[in-house]
PDB file of C-alpha atoms in Angstrom:
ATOM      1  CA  UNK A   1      -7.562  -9.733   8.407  1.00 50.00           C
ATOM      2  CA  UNK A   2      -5.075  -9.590   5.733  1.00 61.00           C
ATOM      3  CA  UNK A   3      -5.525  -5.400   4.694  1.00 88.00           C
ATOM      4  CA  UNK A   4      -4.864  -5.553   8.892  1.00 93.00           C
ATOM      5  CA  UNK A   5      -1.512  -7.265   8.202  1.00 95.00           C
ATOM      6  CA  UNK A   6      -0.432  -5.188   5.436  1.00 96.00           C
ATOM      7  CA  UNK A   7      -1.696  -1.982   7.225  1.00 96.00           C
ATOM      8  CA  UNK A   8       0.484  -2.858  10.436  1.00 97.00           C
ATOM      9  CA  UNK A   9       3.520  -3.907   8.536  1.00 97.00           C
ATOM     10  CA  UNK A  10       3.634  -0.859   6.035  1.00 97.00           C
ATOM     11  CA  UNK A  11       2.805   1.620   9.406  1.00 97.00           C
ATOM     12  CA  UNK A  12       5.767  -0.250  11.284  1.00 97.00           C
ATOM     13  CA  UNK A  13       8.625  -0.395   8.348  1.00 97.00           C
ATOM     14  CA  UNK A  14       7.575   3.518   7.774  1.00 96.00           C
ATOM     15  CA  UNK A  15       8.236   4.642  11.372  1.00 96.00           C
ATOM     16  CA  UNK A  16      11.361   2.453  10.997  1.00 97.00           C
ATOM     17  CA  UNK A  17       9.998   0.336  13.753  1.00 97.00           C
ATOM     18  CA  UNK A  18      11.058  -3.373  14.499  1.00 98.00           C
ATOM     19  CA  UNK A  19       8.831  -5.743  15.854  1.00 98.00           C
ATOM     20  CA  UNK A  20      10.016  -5.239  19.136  1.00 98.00           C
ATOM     21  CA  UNK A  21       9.769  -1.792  19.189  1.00 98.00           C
ATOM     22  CA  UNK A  22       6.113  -1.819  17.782  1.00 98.00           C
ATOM     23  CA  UNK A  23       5.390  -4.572  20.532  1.00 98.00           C
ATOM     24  CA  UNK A  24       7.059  -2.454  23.337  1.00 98.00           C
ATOM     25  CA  UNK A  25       5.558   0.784  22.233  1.00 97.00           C
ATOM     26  CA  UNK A  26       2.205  -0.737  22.503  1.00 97.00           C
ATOM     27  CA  UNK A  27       2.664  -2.637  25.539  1.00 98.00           C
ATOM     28  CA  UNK A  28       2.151  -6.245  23.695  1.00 98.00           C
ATOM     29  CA  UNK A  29       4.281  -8.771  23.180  1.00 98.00           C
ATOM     30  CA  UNK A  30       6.369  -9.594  20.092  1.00 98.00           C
ATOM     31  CA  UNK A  31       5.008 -12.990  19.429  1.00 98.00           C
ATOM     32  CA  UNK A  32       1.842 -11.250  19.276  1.00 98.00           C
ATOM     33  CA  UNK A  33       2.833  -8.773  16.886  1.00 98.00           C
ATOM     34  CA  UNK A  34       4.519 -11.411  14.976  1.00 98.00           C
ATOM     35  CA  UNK A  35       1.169 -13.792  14.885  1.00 97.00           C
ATOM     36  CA  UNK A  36      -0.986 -10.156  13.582  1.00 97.00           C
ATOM     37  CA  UNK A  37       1.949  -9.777  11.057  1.00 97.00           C
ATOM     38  CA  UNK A  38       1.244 -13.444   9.619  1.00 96.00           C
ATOM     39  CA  UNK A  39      -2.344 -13.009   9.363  1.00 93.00           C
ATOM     40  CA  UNK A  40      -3.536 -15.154  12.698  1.00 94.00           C
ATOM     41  CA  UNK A  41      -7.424 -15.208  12.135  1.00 92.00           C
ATOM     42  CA  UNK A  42      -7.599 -15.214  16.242  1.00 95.00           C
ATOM     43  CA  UNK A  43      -6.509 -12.631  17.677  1.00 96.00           C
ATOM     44  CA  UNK A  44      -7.804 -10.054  21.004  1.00 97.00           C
ATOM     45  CA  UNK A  45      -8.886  -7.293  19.887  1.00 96.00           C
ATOM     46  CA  UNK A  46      -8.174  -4.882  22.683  1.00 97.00           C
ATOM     47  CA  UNK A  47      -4.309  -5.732  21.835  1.00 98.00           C
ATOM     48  CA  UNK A  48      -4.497  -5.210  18.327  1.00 97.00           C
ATOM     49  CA  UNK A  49      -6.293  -1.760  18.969  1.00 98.00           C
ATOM     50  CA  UNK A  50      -3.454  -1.414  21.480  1.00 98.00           C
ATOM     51  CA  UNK A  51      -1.438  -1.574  18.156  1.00 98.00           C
ATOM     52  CA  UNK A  52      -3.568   0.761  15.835  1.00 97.00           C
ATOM     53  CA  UNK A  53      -4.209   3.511  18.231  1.00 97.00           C
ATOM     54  CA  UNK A  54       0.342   4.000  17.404  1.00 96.00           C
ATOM     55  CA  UNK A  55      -1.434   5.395  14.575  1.00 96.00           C
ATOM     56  CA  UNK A  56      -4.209   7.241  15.149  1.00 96.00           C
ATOM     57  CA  UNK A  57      -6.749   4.072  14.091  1.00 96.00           C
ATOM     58  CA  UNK A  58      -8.988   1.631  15.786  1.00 96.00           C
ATOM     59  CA  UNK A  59     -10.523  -1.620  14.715  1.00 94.00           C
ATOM     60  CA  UNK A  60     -14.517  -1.125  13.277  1.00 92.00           C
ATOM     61  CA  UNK A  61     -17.478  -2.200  11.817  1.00 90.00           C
ATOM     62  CA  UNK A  62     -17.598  -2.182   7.569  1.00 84.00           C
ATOM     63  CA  UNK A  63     -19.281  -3.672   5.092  1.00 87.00           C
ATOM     64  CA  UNK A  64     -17.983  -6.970   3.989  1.00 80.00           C
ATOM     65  CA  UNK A  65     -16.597  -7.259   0.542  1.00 76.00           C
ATOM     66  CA  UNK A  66     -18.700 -10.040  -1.805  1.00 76.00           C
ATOM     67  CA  UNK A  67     -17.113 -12.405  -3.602  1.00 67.00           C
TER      68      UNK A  67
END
């Protein structure tokens, strides 16, 4: 979840986007935004993909990273 974080925030500051916009451009609210900002670990999917799909991306399957 945190590279998810990062990717949203660096997408949003480069489009110049507040939170508000982002959460109004994807038709979610901004204390849901602010929550996928901060890292939440629970979070609905079909909203955050509501998010992604402002840039051309979609949550998926990948290998997990060992530790």
């Amino acid at each position: 979840m945190h590279s998810l974080r990062l990717f949203v925030k660096q997408k949003r500051k480069e489009l110049r986007l507040t939170q508000e916009d982002l959460a109004l451009n994807a038709g979610v609210g901004l204390r849901f935004v602010r929550d996928l900002e901060q890292g939440k670990k629970t979070l609905r999917m079909d909203k955050v993909n509501d998010i992604l799909a402002l840039f051309g991306k979609e949550v998926g399957v990948i290998d997990k990273i060992q530790e």
